[in-house]
XYZ file of C-alpha atoms in Angstrom:
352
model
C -11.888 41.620 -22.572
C -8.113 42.480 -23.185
C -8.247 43.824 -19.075
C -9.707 40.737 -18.042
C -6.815 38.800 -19.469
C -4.032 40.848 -18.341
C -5.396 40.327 -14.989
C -5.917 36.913 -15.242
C -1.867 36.304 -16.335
C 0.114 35.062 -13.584
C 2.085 38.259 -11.675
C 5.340 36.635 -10.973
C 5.688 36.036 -15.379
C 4.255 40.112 -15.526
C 6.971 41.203 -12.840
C 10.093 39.241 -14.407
C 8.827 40.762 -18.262
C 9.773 44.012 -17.283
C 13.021 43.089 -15.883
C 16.089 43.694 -18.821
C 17.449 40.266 -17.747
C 14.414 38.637 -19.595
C 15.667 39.180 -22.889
C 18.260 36.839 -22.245
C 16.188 34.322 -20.921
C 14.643 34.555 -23.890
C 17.392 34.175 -26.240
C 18.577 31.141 -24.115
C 15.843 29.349 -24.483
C 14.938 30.083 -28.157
C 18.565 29.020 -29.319
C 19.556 32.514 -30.514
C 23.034 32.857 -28.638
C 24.362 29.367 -29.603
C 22.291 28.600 -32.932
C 19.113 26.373 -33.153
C 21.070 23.008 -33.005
C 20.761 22.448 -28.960
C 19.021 20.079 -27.508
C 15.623 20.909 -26.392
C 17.072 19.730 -22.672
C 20.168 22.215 -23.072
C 17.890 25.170 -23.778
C 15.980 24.266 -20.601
C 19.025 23.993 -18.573
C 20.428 27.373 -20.106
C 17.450 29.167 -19.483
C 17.312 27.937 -15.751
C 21.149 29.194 -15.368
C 19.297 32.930 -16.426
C 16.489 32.447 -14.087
C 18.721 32.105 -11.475
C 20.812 34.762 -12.384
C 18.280 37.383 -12.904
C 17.155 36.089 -9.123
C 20.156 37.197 -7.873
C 20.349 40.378 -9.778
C 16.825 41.415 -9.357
C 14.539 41.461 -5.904
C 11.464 39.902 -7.210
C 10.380 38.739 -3.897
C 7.692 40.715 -2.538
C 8.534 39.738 1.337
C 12.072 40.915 0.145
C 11.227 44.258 -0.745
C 8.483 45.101 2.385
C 11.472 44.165 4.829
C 13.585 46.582 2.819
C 11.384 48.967 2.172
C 10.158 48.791 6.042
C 14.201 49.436 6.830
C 15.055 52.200 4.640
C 11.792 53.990 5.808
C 12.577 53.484 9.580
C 15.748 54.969 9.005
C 15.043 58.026 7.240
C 12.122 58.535 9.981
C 14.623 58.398 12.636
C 17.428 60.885 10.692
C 17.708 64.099 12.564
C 16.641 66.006 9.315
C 13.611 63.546 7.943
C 13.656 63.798 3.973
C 10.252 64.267 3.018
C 10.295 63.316 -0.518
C 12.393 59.764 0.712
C 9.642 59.366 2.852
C 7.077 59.884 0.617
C 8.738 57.658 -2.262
C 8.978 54.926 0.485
C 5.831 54.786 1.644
C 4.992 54.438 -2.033
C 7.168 51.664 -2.865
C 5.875 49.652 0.669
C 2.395 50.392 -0.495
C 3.326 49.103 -3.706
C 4.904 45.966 -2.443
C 2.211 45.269 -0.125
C 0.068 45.297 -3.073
C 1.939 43.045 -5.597
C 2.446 40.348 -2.523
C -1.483 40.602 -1.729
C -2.437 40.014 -5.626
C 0.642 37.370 -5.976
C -0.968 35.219 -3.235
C -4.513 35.874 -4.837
C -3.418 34.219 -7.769
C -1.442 31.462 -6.961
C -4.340 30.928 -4.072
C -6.905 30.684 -7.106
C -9.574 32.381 -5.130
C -11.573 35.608 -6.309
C -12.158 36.978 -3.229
C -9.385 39.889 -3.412
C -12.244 41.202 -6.227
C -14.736 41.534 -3.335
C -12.483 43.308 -0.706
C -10.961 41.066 0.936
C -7.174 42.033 1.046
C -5.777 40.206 3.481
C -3.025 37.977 2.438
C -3.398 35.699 5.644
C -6.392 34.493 4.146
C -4.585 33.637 1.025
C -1.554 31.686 2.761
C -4.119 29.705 4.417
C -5.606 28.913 0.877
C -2.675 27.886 -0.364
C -1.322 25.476 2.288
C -4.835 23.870 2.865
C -4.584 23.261 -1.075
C -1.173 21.694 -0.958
C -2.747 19.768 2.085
C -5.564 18.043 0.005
C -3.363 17.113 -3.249
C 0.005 15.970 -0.885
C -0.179 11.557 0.160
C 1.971 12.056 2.988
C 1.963 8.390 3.083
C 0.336 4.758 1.926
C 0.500 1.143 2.925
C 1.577 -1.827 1.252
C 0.476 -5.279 1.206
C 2.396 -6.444 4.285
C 0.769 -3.615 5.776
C 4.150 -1.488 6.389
C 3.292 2.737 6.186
C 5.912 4.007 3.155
C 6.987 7.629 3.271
C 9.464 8.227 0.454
C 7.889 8.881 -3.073
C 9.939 5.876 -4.411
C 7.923 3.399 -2.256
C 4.697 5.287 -2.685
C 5.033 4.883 -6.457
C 5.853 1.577 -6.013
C 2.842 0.444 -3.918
C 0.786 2.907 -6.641
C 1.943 0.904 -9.095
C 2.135 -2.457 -8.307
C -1.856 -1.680 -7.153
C -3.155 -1.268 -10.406
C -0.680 -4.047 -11.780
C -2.452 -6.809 -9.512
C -5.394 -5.364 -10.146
C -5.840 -5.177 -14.318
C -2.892 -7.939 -14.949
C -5.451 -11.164 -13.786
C -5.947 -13.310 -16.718
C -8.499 -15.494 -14.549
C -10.006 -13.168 -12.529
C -12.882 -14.702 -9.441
C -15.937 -13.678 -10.202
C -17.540 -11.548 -8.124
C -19.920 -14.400 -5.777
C -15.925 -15.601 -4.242
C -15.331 -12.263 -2.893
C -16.231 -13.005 0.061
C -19.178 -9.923 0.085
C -22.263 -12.393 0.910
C -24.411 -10.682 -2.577
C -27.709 -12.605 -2.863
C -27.925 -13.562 -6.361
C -31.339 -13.763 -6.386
C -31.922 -10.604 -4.320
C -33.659 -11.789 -1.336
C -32.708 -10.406 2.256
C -31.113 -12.841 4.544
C -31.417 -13.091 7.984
C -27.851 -13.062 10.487
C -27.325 -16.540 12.069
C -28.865 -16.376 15.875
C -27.872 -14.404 18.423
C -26.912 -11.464 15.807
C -29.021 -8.431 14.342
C -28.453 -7.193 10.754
C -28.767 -4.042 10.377
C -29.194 -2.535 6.677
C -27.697 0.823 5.726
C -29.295 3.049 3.067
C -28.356 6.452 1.663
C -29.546 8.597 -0.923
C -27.059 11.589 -2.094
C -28.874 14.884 -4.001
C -25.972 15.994 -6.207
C -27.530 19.915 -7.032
C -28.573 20.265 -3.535
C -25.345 18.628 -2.041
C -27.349 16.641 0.833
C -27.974 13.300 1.712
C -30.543 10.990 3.576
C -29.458 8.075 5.909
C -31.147 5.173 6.833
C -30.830 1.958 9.493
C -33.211 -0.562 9.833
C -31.966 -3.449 12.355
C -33.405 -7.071 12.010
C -32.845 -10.486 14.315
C -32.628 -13.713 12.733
C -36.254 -14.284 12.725
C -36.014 -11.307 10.285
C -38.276 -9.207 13.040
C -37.926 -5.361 11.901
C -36.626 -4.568 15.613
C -35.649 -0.578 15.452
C -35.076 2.043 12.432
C -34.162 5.283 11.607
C -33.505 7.833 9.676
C -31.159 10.914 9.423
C -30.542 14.337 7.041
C -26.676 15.367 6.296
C -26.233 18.780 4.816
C -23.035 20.129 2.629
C -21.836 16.381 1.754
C -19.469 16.461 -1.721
C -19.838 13.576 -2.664
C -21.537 10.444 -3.159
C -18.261 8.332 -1.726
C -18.511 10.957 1.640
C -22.453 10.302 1.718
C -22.039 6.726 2.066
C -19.005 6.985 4.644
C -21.655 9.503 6.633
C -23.961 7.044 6.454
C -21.884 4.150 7.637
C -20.372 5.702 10.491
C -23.783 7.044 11.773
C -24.935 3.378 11.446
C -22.023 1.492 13.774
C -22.028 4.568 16.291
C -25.920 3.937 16.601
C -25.764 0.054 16.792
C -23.421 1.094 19.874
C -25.853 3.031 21.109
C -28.028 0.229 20.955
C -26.368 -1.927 22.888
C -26.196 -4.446 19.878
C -23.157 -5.969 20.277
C -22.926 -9.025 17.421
C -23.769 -7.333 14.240
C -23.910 -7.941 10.825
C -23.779 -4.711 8.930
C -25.316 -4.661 4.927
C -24.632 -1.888 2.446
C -24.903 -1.416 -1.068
C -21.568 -0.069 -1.725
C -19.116 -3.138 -3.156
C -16.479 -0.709 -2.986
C -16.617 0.730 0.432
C -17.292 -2.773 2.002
C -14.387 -4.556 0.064
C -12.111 -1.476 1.891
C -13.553 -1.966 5.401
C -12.869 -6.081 5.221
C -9.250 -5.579 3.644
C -7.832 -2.146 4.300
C -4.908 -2.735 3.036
C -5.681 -3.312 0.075
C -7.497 0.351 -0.428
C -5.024 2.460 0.884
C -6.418 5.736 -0.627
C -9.459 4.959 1.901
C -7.071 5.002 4.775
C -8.153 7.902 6.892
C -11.769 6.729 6.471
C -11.264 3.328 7.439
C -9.163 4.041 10.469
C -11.978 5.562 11.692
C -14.693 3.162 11.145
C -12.346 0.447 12.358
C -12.227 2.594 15.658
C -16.041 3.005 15.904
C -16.103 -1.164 15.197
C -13.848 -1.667 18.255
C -16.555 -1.194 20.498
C -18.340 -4.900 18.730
C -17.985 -8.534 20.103
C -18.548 -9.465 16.903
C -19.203 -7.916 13.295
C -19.021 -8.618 9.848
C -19.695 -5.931 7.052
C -21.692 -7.289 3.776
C -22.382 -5.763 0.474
C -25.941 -6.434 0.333
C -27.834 -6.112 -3.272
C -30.584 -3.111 -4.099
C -33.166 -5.306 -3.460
C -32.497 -6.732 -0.453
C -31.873 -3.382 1.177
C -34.736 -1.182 -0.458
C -36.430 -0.903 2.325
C -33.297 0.989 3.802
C -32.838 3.024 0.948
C -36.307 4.422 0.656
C -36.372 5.985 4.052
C -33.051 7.353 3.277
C -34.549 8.802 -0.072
C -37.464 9.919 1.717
C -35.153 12.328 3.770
C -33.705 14.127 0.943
C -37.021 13.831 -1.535
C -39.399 15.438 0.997
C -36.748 17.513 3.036
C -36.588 15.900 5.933
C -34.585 17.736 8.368
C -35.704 15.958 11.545
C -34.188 12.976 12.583
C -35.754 10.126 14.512
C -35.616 5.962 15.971
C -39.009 4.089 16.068
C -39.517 0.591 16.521
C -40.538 -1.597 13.744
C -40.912 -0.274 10.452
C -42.571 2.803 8.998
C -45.779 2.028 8.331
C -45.745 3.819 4.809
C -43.505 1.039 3.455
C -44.590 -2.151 5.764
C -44.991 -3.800 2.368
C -41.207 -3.740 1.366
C -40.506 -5.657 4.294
C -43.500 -7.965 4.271
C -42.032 -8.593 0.579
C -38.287 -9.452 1.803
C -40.019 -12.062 3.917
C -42.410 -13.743 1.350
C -39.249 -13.298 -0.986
C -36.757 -15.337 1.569
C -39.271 -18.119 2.217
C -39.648 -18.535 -1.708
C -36.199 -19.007 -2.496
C -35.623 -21.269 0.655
């Protein structure tokens, strides 16, 4: 246990421990030079003055010391009388070097892969960037649609966000957002001369797959075309429904429908596509749905209620329930469910 702990304590803390000039980093910062009435900001600046002096006094960096090292052994290679014992020691200390900038980069690249061979420190640059990559906003939008860079503005445009957003004292309820939700959940047809087309996804969070579903509709509510599709190695249950989305308009091209009204379950993701600006953590997302919708004469996306799209969803679920790898387009619906759909329409006369 004790091993597994040393290991697991970060190298760069190990490395400047056994350096003398730590002691008086210590001392700096635990008030024992000046007495233990400093400020708890003083001590901080103090002890940064001694990190950056013990920088300068001692070569911590491990790129540092392999260009050194790499020097000082070329040139007692090339000496008319070659050394062998300086040769020796600096193939040790290269070696050594090598080592602690292979196991530095481990750490810091939180991977566990040096522990199954893998030693090359490429690998763990890559990690590293592609880490800083995923956590960095480079950018967002605010509401007169403008792309801010500096972290001022993006803190503004964070923060005035969630101001708008929990400050309402008289919030609109949900049936004025624009998001045509059936109360009553009965599917509605599209007005004439447009298709509907009703998108339905199931996610499998152990397995990380997810099932995909269309099922197009004219205003007669006619079950025209459907289909159904498997995704494998999907994260999350936000990237399944994105999957699904974007295989939906791209097939609707296809199609050759050009006036479409598309209906998913997602509030969320819908409320994004019709006001983009709004979402802006959803940018790279909706920049490229709004591509794929370019392609439309007309569209309009809908949240559409659980009932009024199950007959969507269960040939999505039946993707991921009974592993369905293969995917497929029939005409009408599947016969296994021509109930659900006979229901929507017995449903939609009712209410009407």
């Amino acid at each position: 246990m004790r091993k597994s702990n040393q290991r697991r304590r970060p190298y760069i803390k190990k490395r400047k421990e056994q350096k003398s000039g730590s002691t008086g980093i210590l001392h700096e910062f635990n008030g024992e030079k000046e007495g233990d009435k400093r400020a708890g900001s003083k001590r901080l600046k103090a002890c940064r003055r001694s990190l950056s002096g013990l920088k300068k006094q001692v070569n911590i960096n491990s790129r540092d010391r392999i260009s050194q090292t790499q020097i000082a052994l070329e040139r007692e290679q090339s000496a008319i009388v070659q050394p062998t014992d300086r040769i020796r020691f600096f193939k040790q200390e290269l070696v050594k070097a090598q080592r602690d900038g292979e196991l530095y980069w481990w750490q810091k690249s939180k991977d566990k892969w040096l522990a199954r061979g893998d030693k090359n420190s490429r690998f763990f640059h890559n990690s590293v960037r592609a880490s800083r990559a995923r956590n960095t906003i480079d950018n967002l939008v605010n509401p007169q649609g403008v792309e801010v860079y500096s972290e001022a503005d993006k803190g503004k445009v964070d923060v005035d966000f969630y101001v708008n957003l929990f400050r309402s004292s008289n919030p609109a309820p949900f049936t004025d957002w624009d998001l045509s939700i059936q109360a009553s959940g009965a599917w509605e047809p599209p007005p004439e001369n447009f298709v509907k087309c009703n998108i339905g996804f199931k996610w499998e969070q152990k397995k990380k797959i997810a099932g995909a579903a269309w099922v197009v509709r004219d205003s007669r509510g006619t079950v025209l075309l459907h289909s159904r599709r498997f995704f494998g190695n999907v994260e999350s249950k936000d990237d399944a429904q994105f999957l699904s989305v974007a295989w939906a308009i791209e097939s609707m091209k296809s199609h050759r429908f050009r006036m479409v009204y598309f209906a998913a379950e997602g509030r969320m993701l819908v409320e994004a596509i019709n006001k983009p600006s709004h979402w802006p953590s959803f940018k790279f997302k909706l920049l490229e749905l709004r591509r794929i919708l370019r392609g439309f004469l007309e569209w309009k996306m809908i949240a559409e209620s659980y009932e009024a799209n199950r007959g969507a969803h269960l040939i999505a679920t039946s993707a991921v329930m009974d592993l369905r790898f293969q995917s497929y387009v029939a005409r009408g619906q599947p016969f296994w469910c021509s109930d659900v759909f006979h229901n929507d329409d017995r449903n939609r006369f009712d209410v009407a």
